[in-house]
Amino acid sequence: MIKTVINKGVSFVMALVVLFSTLSFTIESHYCGDHLVDTAVFTKAKKCGVDADTTITTAKTKSCCSDTVQVIKGQDQLKLNTFSDLDFSTQYIITTFVYSYLHLFKSLPKQSIPHKNYAPPNLILDYQVLHDVYII
């Protein structure tokens, strides 16, 4: 029971590690002058409300707004090693460890409990209390 829970937990954590190591995403920020207006991950950042059309129609004036985009790339190649890629001493150590670990825990045969469903009889008189006999 506990072994399966631990196994599933470790598998889930390893799947998350692989997922997050291969995940790529962008962080986009919009500045109006020197002030940060919006930062967005996976989507475009909201603009500050100054229309780009008004800055274009003016005679080649610079816009006060700027956008910065940071692209964070994940790992795109996963190297899959096989057991045969390891050298002989490492293979020997891993094989010995797995063999000894599997034979470390031995299961016991299922034991029957003969008095599991036994209900004691109802006591009408408690003779020990009635005669003041206590086991010390």
Coordinates of C-alpha atoms in Angstrom, one line a residue:
M1 CA 0.0 0.0 0.0
I2 CA 2.6 2.5 1.1
K3 CA 5.0 1.3 -1.6
T4 CA 2.5 2.0 -4.4
V5 CA 1.7 5.5 -3.0
I6 CA 5.4 6.3 -2.8
N7 CA 5.9 4.9 -6.3
K8 CA 3.1 7.0 -7.7
G9 CA 4.3 10.1 -5.9
V10 CA 7.8 9.8 -7.3
S11 CA 6.5 9.1 -10.8
F12 CA 4.3 12.2 -10.6
V13 CA 7.2 14.4 -9.4
M14 CA 9.5 13.1 -12.2
A15 CA 6.8 13.8 -14.8
L16 CA 6.5 17.4 -13.5
V17 CA 10.3 17.7 -13.7
V18 CA 10.3 16.6 -17.4
L19 CA 7.3 18.8 -18.2
F20 CA 8.8 22.0 -16.6
S21 CA 12.3 21.4 -18.0
T22 CA 10.9 21.2 -21.6
L23 CA 8.4 24.1 -21.2
S24 CA 9.1 27.3 -23.2
F25 CA 7.3 30.5 -22.5
T26 CA 7.5 34.3 -23.1
I27 CA 7.2 37.2 -20.7
E28 CA 6.0 40.4 -22.3
S29 CA 6.2 43.8 -20.5
H30 CA 4.7 47.1 -21.7
Y31 CA 6.3 50.3 -20.5
C32 CA 4.8 53.8 -20.9
G33 CA 7.8 56.1 -20.5
D34 CA 9.6 54.7 -17.5
H35 CA 6.5 53.2 -15.8
L36 CA 5.6 49.5 -16.1
V37 CA 2.0 49.2 -17.2
D38 CA 1.5 45.5 -17.6
T39 CA 3.4 42.2 -17.6
A40 CA 2.0 39.0 -19.1
V41 CA 3.1 35.4 -19.4
F42 CA 1.9 33.4 -22.4
T43 CA -0.2 36.3 -23.7
K44 CA 0.3 39.8 -25.0
A45 CA 0.7 42.6 -22.5
K46 CA -2.1 45.2 -22.2
K47 CA -1.3 48.6 -23.7
C48 CA -1.4 51.8 -21.7
G49 CA -4.2 53.5 -23.8
V50 CA -2.0 55.8 -25.9
D51 CA -3.1 55.1 -29.5
A52 CA -0.3 54.1 -31.9
D53 CA -2.3 55.9 -34.7
T54 CA -1.8 59.3 -33.1
T55 CA 2.0 58.8 -32.8
I56 CA 2.2 57.6 -36.4
T57 CA 0.3 60.6 -37.8
T58 CA 2.6 63.1 -36.2
A59 CA 5.7 63.9 -38.1
K60 CA 8.1 61.1 -37.1
T61 CA 7.9 61.6 -33.4
K62 CA 8.9 58.8 -31.1
S63 CA 6.3 56.9 -29.1
C64 CA 6.7 57.1 -25.4
C65 CA 5.6 53.4 -25.1
S66 CA 7.9 50.4 -25.4
D67 CA 7.5 46.7 -25.2
T68 CA 10.0 44.2 -24.0
V69 CA 9.8 40.5 -24.7
Q70 CA 11.8 37.8 -22.8
V71 CA 11.7 34.4 -24.4
I72 CA 12.6 31.6 -21.9
K73 CA 13.4 28.4 -23.9
G74 CA 13.1 25.0 -22.3
Q75 CA 15.2 22.0 -23.2
D76 CA 14.3 20.8 -26.7
Q77 CA 16.4 17.6 -26.7
L78 CA 16.1 14.9 -24.1
K79 CA 18.9 12.5 -24.0
L80 CA 17.6 9.0 -23.2
N81 CA 20.3 6.7 -21.8
T82 CA 19.8 3.0 -21.8
F83 CA 21.3 0.5 -19.4
S84 CA 23.7 -0.7 -22.1
D85 CA 25.2 2.8 -22.4
L86 CA 26.7 2.5 -18.9
D87 CA 30.1 1.1 -18.2
F88 CA 30.4 -2.4 -16.7
S89 CA 31.1 -1.3 -13.1
T90 CA 28.1 1.0 -13.0
Q91 CA 25.9 -1.8 -14.5
Y92 CA 27.2 -4.2 -11.8
I93 CA 26.5 -1.8 -9.0
I94 CA 23.0 -1.0 -10.2
T95 CA 22.2 -4.6 -10.7
T96 CA 23.5 -5.6 -7.3
F97 CA 21.5 -2.8 -5.6
V98 CA 18.2 -3.7 -7.3
Y99 CA 18.7 -7.4 -6.6
S100 CA 19.5 -6.8 -2.9
Y101 CA 16.7 -4.2 -2.5
L102 CA 14.0 -6.5 -4.0
H103 CA 15.0 -9.4 -1.7
L104 CA 15.3 -7.1 1.3
F105 CA 11.5 -7.3 2.1
K106 CA 9.9 -10.7 2.2
S107 CA 6.2 -11.0 2.5
L108 CA 4.7 -13.1 5.2
P109 CA 1.9 -15.6 4.6
K110 CA -1.6 -14.3 5.4
Q111 CA -2.4 -15.4 8.9
S112 CA -5.9 -16.1 10.0
I113 CA -7.2 -14.7 13.2
P114 CA -9.7 -17.2 14.8
H115 CA -11.2 -14.9 17.3
K116 CA -11.7 -11.9 15.0
N117 CA -15.5 -12.0 14.9
Y118 CA -15.9 -13.3 18.5
A119 CA -18.1 -11.2 20.7
P120 CA -17.8 -11.8 24.5
P121 CA -20.9 -12.7 26.4
N122 CA -22.8 -10.0 28.3
L123 CA -21.9 -9.7 31.9
I124 CA -24.8 -9.7 34.3
L125 CA -22.8 -9.4 37.5
D126 CA -19.2 -8.3 37.7
Y127 CA -17.9 -10.8 40.2
Q128 CA -14.5 -9.2 40.7
V129 CA -16.1 -5.9 41.8
L130 CA -18.8 -7.8 43.8
H131 CA -16.2 -9.7 45.9
D132 CA -13.5 -7.1 45.8
V133 CA -11.0 -9.4 44.0
Y134 CA -8.5 -7.4 41.9
I135 CA -5.6 -8.8 40.0
I136 CA -2.5 -6.8 40.8

